[in-house]
Coordinates of C-alpha atoms in Angstrom, one line a residue:
M289 CA 1.7 8.7 -23.3
K290 CA 2.8 6.0 -20.6
K291 CA 5.8 7.8 -19.3
Q292 CA 4.2 11.3 -19.3
I293 CA 1.3 9.6 -16.9
K294 CA 4.4 8.0 -14.9
Y295 CA 6.0 11.3 -14.4
I296 CA 2.7 13.1 -13.3
I297 CA 2.0 10.7 -10.7
L298 CA 5.7 10.5 -9.3
A299 CA 5.7 14.4 -9.5
T300 CA 2.2 14.6 -7.6
L301 CA 3.5 12.1 -5.1
F302 CA 6.6 14.2 -4.3
V303 CA 4.7 17.2 -4.0
S304 CA 2.3 15.8 -1.3
L305 CA 5.1 14.3 0.7
L306 CA 7.1 17.7 0.6
L307 CA 4.0 20.1 1.4
P308 CA 3.1 18.5 4.7
E309 CA 6.8 18.6 5.7
I310 CA 7.0 22.3 5.2
A311 CA 3.7 23.0 6.9
S312 CA 4.6 21.0 9.8
S313 CA 8.1 22.8 10.2
Q314 CA 6.3 26.2 10.0
R315 CA 3.7 25.1 12.4
W316 CA 6.4 23.8 15.1
G317 CA 8.2 26.7 14.9
G318 CA 10.6 26.5 18.2
R319 CA 9.1 23.4 19.6
W320 CA 10.7 20.2 18.6
K321 CA 9.5 18.0 15.6
P322 CA 10.3 14.7 14.7
G323 CA 13.8 14.5 13.0
F324 CA 14.4 12.0 10.3
W325 CA 15.1 8.9 12.7
D326 CA 12.0 9.7 14.8
K327 CA 8.3 8.1 14.3
W328 CA 9.0 4.8 12.3
S329 CA 6.7 1.9 11.8
V330 CA 6.8 -1.7 10.3
N331 CA 4.0 -3.6 9.3
V332 CA 4.0 -7.3 8.3
N333 CA 0.5 -8.2 6.6
G334 CA -1.0 -11.2 4.9
G335 CA -4.0 -11.5 2.9
L336 CA -5.5 -12.1 -0.9
T337 CA -4.5 -10.6 -4.2
S338 CA -7.6 -10.7 -6.8
F339 CA -7.5 -10.2 -10.3
F340 CA -9.6 -8.2 -12.6
G341 CA -9.3 -8.6 -16.3
D342 CA -10.1 -10.1 -19.2
L343 CA -10.3 -13.7 -17.8
S344 CA -12.1 -12.6 -14.7
L345 CA -15.7 -13.7 -14.1
Y346 CA -16.7 -12.6 -10.9
D347 CA -15.8 -8.6 -10.3
T348 CA -19.1 -8.0 -9.0
D349 CA -19.4 -11.2 -6.7
I350 CA -17.4 -10.7 -3.8
A351 CA -17.6 -14.1 -2.2
D352 CA -16.5 -15.9 -5.6
K353 CA -13.8 -13.3 -6.4
L354 CA -12.1 -14.2 -3.1
S355 CA -12.6 -17.8 -3.4
K356 CA -12.4 -18.2 -7.2
E357 CA -10.0 -15.6 -8.4
S358 CA -7.8 -14.8 -5.6
G359 CA -4.4 -16.2 -4.1
P360 CA -2.5 -15.8 -0.9
A361 CA -0.1 -12.8 -0.7
F362 CA 2.0 -11.2 1.9
G363 CA 3.7 -7.8 2.3
V364 CA 5.9 -5.6 4.7
L365 CA 5.6 -1.8 4.8
L366 CA 8.2 0.7 6.3
S367 CA 6.6 3.9 7.1
K368 CA 8.1 7.4 8.4
N369 CA 5.4 9.5 9.8
I370 CA 6.2 13.3 8.9
N371 CA 3.4 14.2 11.6
D372 CA 0.4 12.7 13.0
K373 CA -1.6 13.2 9.7
F374 CA 1.2 12.3 7.1
A375 CA 3.3 9.7 6.2
I376 CA 5.8 8.2 3.6
T377 CA 5.8 4.3 3.1
G378 CA 7.9 2.0 0.9
Q379 CA 6.2 -1.6 0.5
I380 CA 7.3 -5.0 -0.9
L381 CA 4.5 -7.1 -1.9
Y382 CA 4.4 -10.7 -3.2
G383 CA 0.9 -12.1 -4.6
T384 CA -0.6 -14.7 -6.8
L385 CA -3.6 -14.6 -9.2
K386 CA -5.8 -16.7 -10.9
G387 CA -9.0 -16.5 -13.1
Q388 CA -10.7 -18.5 -15.7
N389 CA -13.5 -18.5 -18.3
S390 CA -15.3 -21.2 -20.0
T391 CA -12.4 -21.9 -22.0
T392 CA -9.0 -20.7 -20.8
V393 CA -7.3 -20.7 -17.0
F394 CA -4.3 -19.0 -15.9
N395 CA -2.2 -18.4 -12.7
A396 CA 0.3 -15.8 -12.2
N397 CA 2.5 -14.5 -9.4
I398 CA 3.7 -10.8 -9.1
L399 CA 6.3 -9.0 -7.1
E400 CA 5.9 -5.3 -6.2
L401 CA 7.9 -2.6 -5.0
N402 CA 6.3 0.6 -4.3
I403 CA 6.1 4.1 -2.6
Q404 CA 2.9 5.7 -1.4
A405 CA 1.8 8.8 0.6
R406 CA -0.7 8.3 3.5
V407 CA -3.1 10.3 5.2
N408 CA -5.2 9.7 9.0
F409 CA -8.0 11.1 7.9
I410 CA -9.2 11.2 11.7
N411 CA -6.1 13.3 12.8
L412 CA -6.6 15.4 9.8
F413 CA -10.2 16.5 10.5
S414 CA -10.0 16.1 14.1
P415 CA -6.6 17.5 15.5
D416 CA -7.5 16.8 19.3
N417 CA -8.4 13.1 18.5
L418 CA -7.5 10.8 21.4
S419 CA -8.7 7.8 20.3
N420 CA -6.1 4.9 19.3
F421 CA -8.3 4.3 16.2
D422 CA -7.3 5.4 12.6
V423 CA -8.6 5.5 9.3
Y424 CA -6.2 6.4 6.3
G425 CA -5.9 6.2 2.9
Y426 CA -3.0 6.3 0.6
L427 CA -2.0 6.9 -3.1
G428 CA 1.0 5.3 -4.5
A429 CA 3.4 4.2 -7.7
G430 CA 5.6 1.5 -8.1
Q431 CA 6.9 -1.3 -10.6
F432 CA 6.1 -5.1 -10.7
T433 CA 7.3 -8.3 -12.3
F434 CA 5.0 -11.0 -13.0
K435 CA 4.9 -14.6 -14.5
S436 CA 1.9 -16.2 -16.1
E437 CA 0.8 -19.5 -17.1
Q438 CA -2.2 -20.1 -19.2
Y439 CA -3.8 -23.3 -20.8
K440 CA -7.1 -24.1 -22.4
L441 CA -9.2 -26.5 -20.5
E442 CA -9.3 -29.0 -23.6
D443 CA -5.7 -29.3 -23.3
P444 CA -4.1 -28.4 -20.1
S445 CA -0.7 -29.8 -21.3
D446 CA -0.5 -27.2 -23.8
I447 CA 0.7 -24.2 -21.6
S448 CA 1.5 -20.6 -22.5
I449 CA 3.9 -18.5 -20.0
E450 CA 4.2 -14.9 -19.9
D451 CA 7.3 -14.0 -18.0
T452 CA 8.0 -10.3 -18.1
G453 CA 11.8 -9.5 -18.7
T454 CA 11.7 -5.9 -17.5
P455 CA 9.6 -4.5 -14.2
E456 CA 6.3 -2.9 -15.3
F457 CA 4.7 0.5 -14.0
V458 CA 1.7 0.1 -11.7
Y459 CA -0.3 2.9 -9.6
F460 CA -2.7 2.6 -6.8
F461 CA -5.1 3.7 -4.4
G462 CA -6.7 2.4 -1.0
F463 CA -7.8 2.8 2.3
G464 CA -7.6 1.0 5.9
L465 CA -8.4 0.7 9.2
E466 CA -5.7 0.9 12.2
Y467 CA -5.9 -0.1 15.9
Q468 CA -2.8 0.9 18.2
F469 CA -3.4 -1.6 21.4
T470 CA -0.4 -0.9 23.0
E471 CA 2.6 1.5 22.8
K472 CA 4.7 -0.7 20.3
L473 CA 1.8 -2.8 18.9
G474 CA -1.2 -2.3 16.5
M475 CA -3.0 -4.0 14.2
T476 CA -4.4 -2.9 10.5
M477 CA -7.1 -3.9 7.9
D478 CA -6.3 -2.8 4.2
M479 CA -7.7 -3.0 1.1
G480 CA -5.9 -1.3 -2.3
M481 CA -6.8 -1.3 -6.0
R482 CA -3.9 -1.5 -8.4
Q483 CA -3.9 -0.7 -12.1
A484 CA -1.2 -2.5 -14.0
Q485 CA 0.2 -0.3 -17.2
N486 CA 0.2 -4.1 -18.8
D487 CA -2.8 -6.2 -20.1
K488 CA -0.9 -9.6 -19.9
L489 CA -1.2 -10.6 -16.4
D490 CA -3.6 -13.1 -17.7
D491 CA -1.3 -13.7 -21.1
L492 CA -4.7 -12.7 -23.0
V493 CA -4.6 -9.1 -24.6
K494 CA -8.0 -8.0 -25.5
N495 CA -9.6 -5.0 -25.9
K496 CA -6.7 -2.7 -25.1
N497 CA -7.8 -2.6 -21.3
Y498 CA -5.0 -3.0 -18.7
D499 CA -5.6 -5.5 -16.1
Y500 CA -6.3 -4.7 -12.3
Y501 CA -5.6 -6.5 -9.2
S502 CA -6.5 -5.8 -5.5
Y503 CA -4.6 -6.4 -2.3
L504 CA -6.9 -7.2 0.9
S505 CA -5.0 -7.9 3.9
I506 CA -4.4 -8.0 7.8
G507 CA -1.4 -7.0 9.6
I508 CA 0.4 -6.4 12.5
T509 CA 2.5 -3.0 13.1
Y510 CA 5.3 -2.2 15.2
Y511 CA 6.2 1.3 16.2
I512 CA 9.4 2.6 16.5
E513 CA 9.8 5.8 18.7
S514 CA 13.2 6.5 17.6
F515 CA 16.4 4.9 16.0
K516 CA 18.8 7.0 18.4
K517 CA 18.6 8.6 21.8
S518 CA 17.0 12.0 21.9
S519 CA 19.3 15.2 22.2
R520 CA 16.6 17.5 23.3
R521 CA 16.9 19.3 26.5
G522 CA 14.1 18.1 29.2
G523 CA 14.3 14.5 27.5
R524 CA 11.2 13.8 24.9
S525 CA 8.0 15.9 25.3
S526 CA 5.1 13.3 26.5
S527 CA 2.1 12.3 24.6
R528 CA 0.1 14.3 27.0
S529 CA 2.1 17.6 26.3
R530 CA 1.2 17.1 22.6
G531 CA -2.3 16.9 23.8
R532 CA -2.8 13.4 22.7
A533 CA -4.0 10.3 24.8
P534 CA -0.7 8.4 26.8
M535 CA -0.7 5.6 24.2
R536 CA -0.9 7.4 21.3
R537 CA 3.0 8.0 20.3
R538 CA 3.0 8.1 16.6

């Protein structure tokens, strides 16, 4: 059953990425459209990963969740804009998790690789948008490895270790805010919720429920107009010719 869910999610991602490309090519017609080497961006971000599972007590208390059941994390994203509405993104994420109850404490670190489909809601519903502010959402899937250490409060020297030998499947969704303050640079605020297809992140299997973790981050984006020189006649079309504000280059 787990494999079937995995294949369904991956197929959905593939279709969601393919359809915008087809629609974009039909809409552009004879006009130039971004090629493979055009419209890329790199985002470096940092924040907190938070644990939701058997050894979490503060799932409904945001302040305690961030201070007592979260750890530092950082990530890197590489994105290819299909058009000004849709993008495909790959991500590397490293994070730390922690939690406890009245008798048990755990700490863990995770390393995740994923691919995701993104949609810019403002451009999707307002094609003539002139703002440098974006609201986006995304859906993705990937694999992660983790190492978890658990011990009892009554005997901290007795440590149990769960070290995954093979990558585990994870799928997720999220949303974020982005502001482009120069042609090349922008800032993001992002929140994503991930469901691990594993119940051992806290080294405790209970109730047959998979563990969750979230990633709350702030990042800096560097926009890449193209990795190569344009071969179009008359040079690149300007942002103004595309009905966009001068700074909007994505």
